[in-house]
CSV table of C-alpha atoms and ligand atoms in Angstrom, one decimal:
chain,number,residue,atom,x,y,z
R,198,MET,CA,0.0,0.0,0.0
R,199,PRO,CA,1.4,3.5,-0.8
R,200,LYS,CA,2.7,5.4,2.1
R,201,ILE,CA,2.0,9.1,2.4
R,202,ALA,CA,3.8,11.4,4.9
R,203,PHE,CA,1.8,14.4,6.1
R,204,LEU,CA,4.7,16.7,7.0
R,205,ALA,CA,4.0,18.7,10.2
R,206,CYS,CA,5.9,20.5,13.0
R,207,PRO,CA,5.9,20.8,16.8
R,208,ALA,CA,3.3,23.6,16.5
R,209,THR,CA,0.8,21.2,14.8
R,210,LEU,CA,1.6,17.6,15.8
R,211,PRO,CA,-1.0,16.1,18.2
R,212,GLY,CA,0.3,15.8,21.7
R,213,SER,CA,3.1,18.3,21.2
R,214,PRO,CA,3.6,20.6,24.2
R,215,THR,CA,4.0,23.6,21.9
R,216,ARG,CA,0.9,22.8,19.8
R,217,ARG,CA,-0.8,26.0,18.5
R,218,PRO,CA,-4.4,26.7,19.4
R,219,ASP,CA,-5.3,26.8,15.6
R,220,ALA,CA,-3.7,23.3,15.1
R,221,PHE,CA,-7.2,21.9,14.8
R,222,GLU,CA,-6.7,22.8,11.2
R,223,HIS,CA,-4.0,20.1,11.1
R,224,ASP,CA,-6.6,17.5,12.3
R,225,LEU,CA,-9.3,18.5,9.9
R,226,GLN,CA,-6.9,18.5,6.9
R,227,ILE,CA,-5.4,15.1,7.6
R,228,GLY,CA,-8.8,13.8,8.4
R,229,ALA,CA,-10.1,14.9,5.0
R,230,LEU,CA,-7.3,13.2,3.2
R,231,ARG,CA,-7.7,9.9,5.2
R,232,ASP,CA,-11.4,9.9,4.6
R,233,GLY,CA,-10.9,10.6,0.9
R,234,LEU,CA,-8.4,7.9,0.6
R,235,GLY,CA,-10.7,5.3,2.2
R,236,GLY,CA,-7.8,3.1,3.1
R,237,LEU,CA,-6.2,3.1,-0.4
R,238,ALA,CA,-3.0,4.6,1.1
R,239,GLU,CA,-1.6,4.9,4.6
R,240,VAL,CA,-1.1,8.5,5.9
R,241,THR,CA,1.4,9.3,8.7
R,242,GLU,CA,1.8,12.7,10.4
R,243,ILE,CA,5.5,13.4,10.9
R,244,ASP,CA,7.8,16.3,11.7
R,245,TRP,CA,9.5,17.6,8.6
R,246,ARG,CA,12.7,17.7,10.7
R,247,ALA,CA,12.5,13.9,11.5
R,248,PRO,CA,15.6,11.8,10.6
R,249,LEU,CA,15.9,11.7,6.8
R,250,GLU,CA,15.9,7.9,6.8
R,251,GLU,CA,12.4,7.9,8.4
R,252,LEU,CA,11.1,10.3,5.7
R,253,THR,CA,12.6,8.6,2.7
R,254,GLY,CA,10.5,5.5,3.4
R,255,PHE,CA,7.5,7.3,2.1
R,256,ASP,CA,6.3,7.4,-1.5
R,257,LEU,CA,4.8,10.8,-1.3
R,258,ALA,CA,5.2,13.7,1.1
R,259,TRP,CA,2.4,16.2,1.4
R,260,LEU,CA,3.5,19.6,2.9
R,261,GLY,CA,0.6,19.4,5.4
R,262,THR,CA,1.3,21.7,8.3
R,263,PRO,CA,5.1,22.5,8.5
R,264,TRP,CA,4.1,26.0,9.8
R,265,ASP,CA,7.5,26.8,11.2
R,266,TYR,CA,9.2,26.7,7.8
R,267,THR,CA,9.0,30.5,7.6
R,268,GLU,CA,11.5,30.7,10.4
R,269,ALA,CA,13.9,28.2,8.7
R,270,LYS,CA,13.2,28.6,5.0
R,271,ASP,CA,16.6,27.4,3.7
R,272,GLU,CA,16.6,24.4,6.0
R,273,PHE,CA,13.1,23.5,4.7
R,274,LEU,CA,14.0,23.9,1.1
R,275,ALA,CA,17.2,21.7,1.7
R,276,ARG,CA,15.0,19.1,3.3
R,277,LEU,CA,12.6,19.0,0.3
R,278,GLY,CA,15.6,18.7,-2.0
R,279,GLU,CA,16.8,15.7,0.0
R,280,LEU,CA,13.4,14.0,-0.3
R,281,GLU,CA,13.2,14.6,-4.0
R,282,ALA,CA,16.8,13.2,-4.4
R,283,ALA,CA,15.5,10.1,-2.6
R,284,ARG,CA,12.6,9.9,-5.1
R,285,VAL,CA,9.9,10.8,-2.7
R,286,ILE,CA,7.1,12.7,-4.6
R,287,VAL,CA,7.0,16.0,-2.9
R,288,CYS,CA,3.7,17.9,-3.1
R,289,ASN,CA,4.0,20.6,-4.0
R,290,PRO,CA,7.5,20.1,-5.5
R,291,LEU,CA,10.6,22.0,-4.4
R,292,ALA,CA,10.6,24.2,-7.5
R,293,VAL,CA,7.1,25.4,-6.7
R,294,VAL,CA,7.9,25.9,-3.0
R,295,ARG,CA,11.1,27.8,-3.7
R,296,TRP,CA,9.1,30.2,-6.0
R,297,ASN,CA,6.3,30.6,-3.6
R,298,ALA,CA,8.3,31.0,-0.3
R,299,ASP,CA,9.0,34.7,-1.0
R,300,LYS,CA,6.1,36.9,-1.6
R,301,LEU,CA,8.1,38.7,-4.3
R,302,TYR,CA,6.3,36.1,-6.6
R,303,LEU,CA,3.4,38.6,-6.5
R,304,LYS,CA,5.6,41.1,-8.4
R,305,GLU,CA,6.1,38.4,-11.1
R,306,LEU,CA,2.4,37.6,-11.2
R,307,ALA,CA,1.7,41.3,-11.7
R,308,GLN,CA,4.2,41.4,-14.5
R,309,ARG,CA,2.4,38.4,-16.1
R,310,GLY,CA,-0.9,40.3,-15.9
R,311,ALA,CA,-2.5,39.4,-12.6
R,312,VAL,CA,-4.5,42.0,-10.7
R,313,THR,CA,-2.5,42.5,-7.5
R,314,ILE,CA,-2.4,45.0,-4.6
R,315,PRO,CA,0.1,47.8,-5.3
R,316,THR,CA,3.2,47.0,-3.3
R,317,LEU,CA,6.5,48.6,-2.3
R,318,TRP,CA,9.4,46.2,-1.5
R,319,PRO,CA,11.9,47.7,1.0
R,320,GLU,CA,14.7,45.4,2.1
R,321,ARG,CA,14.6,46.7,5.7
R,322,ALA,CA,11.5,48.8,6.4
R,323,GLY,CA,11.7,51.6,9.0
R,324,PRO,CA,9.4,54.6,9.8
R,325,ALA,CA,10.6,56.6,6.8
R,326,ASP,CA,9.5,53.8,4.4
R,327,VAL,CA,6.1,53.8,6.0
R,328,PHE,CA,5.7,57.6,5.6
R,329,ALA,CA,6.9,57.3,2.0
R,330,ALA,CA,4.3,54.6,1.4
R,331,PHE,CA,1.5,56.9,2.7
R,332,ASP,CA,2.5,59.4,0.1
R,333,HIS,CA,3.3,57.0,-2.7
R,334,PHE,CA,-0.1,55.3,-2.4
R,335,GLY,CA,-2.0,58.4,-1.4
R,336,THR,CA,-3.5,56.7,1.6
R,337,ASP,CA,-3.8,57.1,5.3
R,338,ARG,CA,-3.3,53.5,6.2
R,339,VAL,CA,-0.8,50.8,5.2
R,340,VAL,CA,0.0,47.2,6.0
R,341,VAL,CA,3.7,46.1,6.4
R,342,LYS,CA,4.4,42.4,6.0
R,343,ARG,CA,7.4,40.1,5.9
R,344,ARG,CA,8.2,38.8,2.4
R,345,VAL,CA,8.6,35.3,3.9
R,346,GLY,CA,5.8,34.9,6.3
R,347,ALA,CA,2.5,33.3,7.1
R,348,GLY,CA,-0.4,33.7,9.5
R,349,ALA,CA,0.0,37.5,9.7
R,350,ILE,CA,3.0,36.9,12.0
R,351,GLY,CA,5.3,39.9,12.2
R,352,GLN,CA,2.8,42.0,10.3
R,353,ASP,CA,1.9,45.6,11.3
R,354,SER,CA,-0.7,48.1,10.1
R,355,PHE,CA,0.0,51.9,10.6
R,356,THR,CA,-2.1,55.0,10.0
R,357,ARG,CA,-1.0,58.6,9.7
R,358,ALA,CA,-2.6,59.1,13.1
R,359,ALA,CA,-0.9,56.1,14.6
R,360,PRO,CA,2.5,55.9,12.8
R,361,PRO,CA,5.4,53.6,13.7
R,362,PRO,CA,7.5,54.7,16.6
R,363,ALA,CA,10.9,56.2,15.7
R,364,ASP,CA,12.7,53.0,16.7
R,365,TRP,CA,10.4,50.6,14.8
R,366,ARG,CA,12.1,48.4,12.2
R,367,ILE,CA,11.1,45.2,10.5
R,368,ASP,CA,14.1,42.8,10.7
R,369,GLN,CA,13.5,41.0,7.4
R,370,PRO,CA,12.9,41.9,3.8
R,371,ALA,CA,9.4,43.6,3.8
R,372,MET,CA,6.5,44.6,1.6
R,373,ILE,CA,4.2,47.6,2.2
R,374,GLN,CA,0.7,47.8,0.7
R,375,PRO,CA,-2.1,50.3,1.1
R,376,PHE,CA,-4.7,49.0,3.5
R,377,ILE,CA,-7.6,47.6,1.4
R,378,PRO,CA,-10.9,48.5,3.2
R,379,ALA,CA,-12.9,45.7,1.5
R,380,ILE,CA,-11.1,43.2,3.8
R,381,GLN,CA,-13.3,44.5,6.7
R,382,ARG,CA,-16.5,44.9,4.6
R,383,GLU,CA,-16.7,41.9,2.2
R,384,GLY,CA,-13.8,39.8,3.6
R,385,GLU,CA,-11.2,37.7,1.9
R,386,LEU,CA,-12.3,35.2,-0.8
R,387,SER,CA,-10.4,31.9,-0.9
R,388,PHE,CA,-10.5,29.5,-3.9
R,389,ILE,CA,-9.1,26.0,-3.4
R,390,PHE,CA,-7.8,24.2,-6.5
R,391,VAL,CA,-6.8,20.5,-6.9
R,392,ASP,CA,-4.7,19.7,-10.0
R,393,GLY,CA,-5.8,23.1,-11.4
R,394,ALA,CA,-9.6,22.4,-11.0
R,395,LEU,CA,-11.7,24.4,-8.5
R,396,SER,CA,-12.7,22.3,-5.5
R,397,HIS,CA,-14.5,24.9,-3.5
R,398,ALA,CA,-14.5,28.5,-2.3
R,399,LEU,CA,-15.2,30.3,0.9
R,400,LEU,CA,-15.4,33.8,2.4
R,401,LYS,CA,-13.2,34.6,5.4
R,402,GLN,CA,-14.1,37.5,7.6
R,403,ALA,CA,-12.5,39.3,10.5
R,404,THR,CA,-14.3,40.0,13.8
R,405,GLY,CA,-14.2,42.6,16.5
R,406,GLY,CA,-12.6,45.4,14.5
R,407,ASP,CA,-9.6,43.3,13.5
R,408,TYR,CA,-8.6,43.3,9.8
R,409,ARG,CA,-6.9,39.9,9.9
R,410,ILE,CA,-9.2,37.1,8.8
R,411,GLN,CA,-7.2,34.2,10.3
R,412,SER,CA,-9.0,32.0,12.9
R,413,LEU,CA,-6.2,32.8,15.4
R,414,TYR,CA,-7.6,36.4,15.5
R,415,GLY,CA,-11.2,35.4,15.7
R,416,GLY,CA,-11.8,35.2,11.9
R,417,THR,CA,-14.8,33.1,10.6
R,418,GLU,CA,-15.3,31.2,7.4
R,419,THR,CA,-18.5,30.7,5.3
R,420,PRO,CA,-18.8,28.4,2.2
R,421,LEU,CA,-19.1,30.5,-0.9
R,422,ASP,CA,-20.8,29.7,-4.2
R,423,PRO,CA,-18.7,32.2,-6.2
R,424,ALA,CA,-20.2,34.5,-8.8
R,425,PRO,CA,-18.8,33.6,-12.2
R,426,ALA,CA,-16.7,36.8,-12.4
R,427,ASN,CA,-15.1,36.1,-9.1
R,428,ARG,CA,-14.4,32.5,-10.0
R,429,ALA,CA,-12.9,33.6,-13.3
R,430,ALA,CA,-10.6,36.0,-11.5
R,431,ALA,CA,-9.2,33.2,-9.4
R,432,GLU,CA,-8.8,30.9,-12.4
R,433,ALA,CA,-7.0,33.7,-14.2
R,434,VAL,CA,-4.4,33.7,-11.4
R,435,MET,CA,-4.0,30.0,-11.6
R,436,ALA,CA,-3.4,30.3,-15.4
R,437,LEU,CA,-0.6,32.8,-14.7
R,438,LEU,CA,1.4,30.5,-12.4
R,439,PRO,CA,4.8,29.9,-14.1
R,440,PHE,CA,4.7,26.1,-14.1
R,441,ALA,CA,4.1,23.6,-16.8
R,442,GLN,CA,1.7,21.5,-14.7
R,443,PRO,CA,-0.8,22.9,-12.2
R,444,PRO,CA,0.2,22.2,-8.6
R,445,LEU,CA,-1.5,19.4,-6.7
R,446,TYR,CA,-3.1,22.0,-4.5
R,447,ALA,CA,-3.4,25.7,-4.5
R,448,ARG,CA,-5.3,28.3,-2.5
R,449,ILE,CA,-5.9,31.7,-4.2
R,450,ASP,CA,-6.7,34.4,-1.7
R,451,MET,CA,-8.4,37.5,-3.1
R,452,VAL,CA,-9.6,40.9,-1.9
R,453,ARG,CA,-11.6,43.5,-3.7
R,454,LEU,CA,-9.9,46.7,-4.7
R,455,ASP,CA,-11.8,50.0,-4.7
R,456,ASP,CA,-12.4,49.7,-8.5
R,457,GLY,CA,-14.3,46.5,-7.9
R,458,GLN,CA,-11.7,44.1,-9.3
R,459,LEU,CA,-10.6,41.1,-7.2
R,460,ALA,CA,-6.8,41.3,-6.5
R,461,VAL,CA,-4.7,38.3,-5.5
R,462,ILE,CA,-3.5,38.8,-1.9
R,463,GLU,CA,-1.6,35.5,-1.9
R,464,ALA,CA,-1.3,32.4,-4.1
R,465,GLU,CA,-0.6,29.8,-1.4
R,466,LEU,CA,1.2,26.8,-2.8
R,467,ILE,CA,3.3,25.6,0.2
R,468,GLU,CA,1.2,24.6,3.2
R,469,PRO,CA,-2.1,26.5,2.9
R,470,TYR,CA,-5.0,25.4,5.1
R,471,LEU,CA,-7.4,24.1,2.5
R,472,TYR,CA,-10.7,24.4,4.5
R,473,PRO,CA,-12.0,20.9,4.1
R,474,GLU,CA,-15.1,21.7,6.2
R,475,GLN,CA,-16.3,24.2,3.6
R,476,GLY,CA,-15.7,21.7,0.7
R,477,PRO,CA,-17.2,18.3,1.3
R,478,GLY,CA,-15.8,17.1,-2.1
R,479,PHE,CA,-12.3,18.2,-1.3
R,480,GLY,CA,-11.0,15.1,0.5
R,481,PRO,CA,-12.0,12.7,-2.3
R,482,MET,CA,-10.7,15.1,-5.0
R,483,LEU,CA,-7.3,15.4,-3.3
R,484,ALA,CA,-7.0,11.7,-2.6
R,485,GLU,CA,-7.8,10.9,-6.2
R,486,ALA,CA,-5.1,13.4,-7.4
R,487,MET,CA,-2.5,11.9,-5.0
R,488,LEU,CA,-3.3,8.3,-6.1
R,489,ARG,CA,-2.9,9.4,-9.7
R,490,ARG,CA,0.7,10.6,-8.8
R,491,LEU,CA,1.4,7.4,-6.9
R,492,ALA,CA,0.2,5.1,-9.7
U,624,ADP,N1,-3.1,45.2,2.0
U,624,ADP,C1,-3.9,44.7,2.9
U,624,ADP,N2,-5.1,45.4,3.3
U,624,ADP,C2,-5.9,44.9,4.2
U,624,ADP,N3,-5.7,43.8,4.9
U,624,ADP,C3,-4.6,43.1,4.6
U,624,ADP,C4,-3.6,43.5,3.6
U,624,ADP,N4,-2.7,42.6,3.5
U,624,ADP,C5,-2.9,41.6,4.4
U,624,ADP,N5,-4.1,41.9,5.1
U,624,ADP,C6,-4.7,41.1,6.1
U,624,ADP,O1,-3.7,40.4,6.8
U,624,ADP,C7,-3.8,39.0,6.6
U,624,ADP,C8,-2.5,38.3,6.4
U,624,ADP,O2,-1.8,38.8,5.2
U,624,ADP,P1,-1.4,37.9,4.0
U,624,ADP,O3,-0.9,38.8,3.0
U,624,ADP,O4,-2.5,36.9,3.7
U,624,ADP,O5,-0.1,37.1,4.7
U,624,ADP,P2,0.0,35.7,5.4
U,624,ADP,O6,-1.3,35.0,5.4
U,624,ADP,O7,1.0,34.9,4.6
U,624,ADP,O8,0.5,36.1,6.8
U,624,ADP,C9,-4.8,38.9,5.4
U,624,ADP,O9,-5.5,37.7,5.5
U,624,ADP,C10,-5.7,40.1,5.6
U,624,ADP,O10,-6.6,39.8,6.6
U,625,MG,MG1,-2.8,34.9,4.0
């Protein structure tokens, strides 16, 4: 029977003392895969930093919930390289992960014609960069993010009325965007694709005045039957990915700009949460796609 590794980390593995409160996503995601497979392959959850010889015994490694890779990107990429060298099918593959691990890929998507949020890319952002961004975008509020990041960690939002303190600095290559107000009105739309085909969509909304839609900050999710134009906008982003084959899984996150167009906020190809609860057909669809790769 084929053996699938669900790569995880101490923040997500069951029983781990440092398990994060939102690690229930890990359980739901692995549960969807196991149910979808119906016993046709064996799934094991395992730390991506486990001894290599333990990992090379698997036929396929799904980048399930290795959430701490953003703090150790090079080590993570090296590990995926080792797995591919040992002929483990890595999903998504190293080449896709390497491209997607730095949000600079959004610049490339914009150059290829995708609708994106206007962005400045300072290597080390300080207060002067934030003030320059207010002027550049003609806005009173911006969001500063790490280029390599997830879960809104290390992210800040500043207004002209509440600017960064003089000693504020972001310690990593950064990106600055105008604050998009639709995030708090409409929310963020997510489209989940398997082998390039839409599985399901959902709407993620923030609560309590927050602008971050992640469950960690109280965000909620609702299944969405997307309007044809919205679906087409997500499919257009998929079509612009610079890979010969569509990735096994992808989550396209979008937010509406003031002109009404949906802009891609992230094209998540590494370890996105794929919201199986909002897509009952997702587990079987993913399982079928994995079994095709294993055949
Ligand atoms: N330009 C923006 N305007 C408004 N909200 C934003 C903007 N960029 C990010 N956010 C909010 O912050 C969250 C996290 O940002 P995101 O770009 O998705 O990075 P990541 O999920 O990788 O940390 C988004 O889901 C959204 O709620
Ligand atoms: Mg995000």
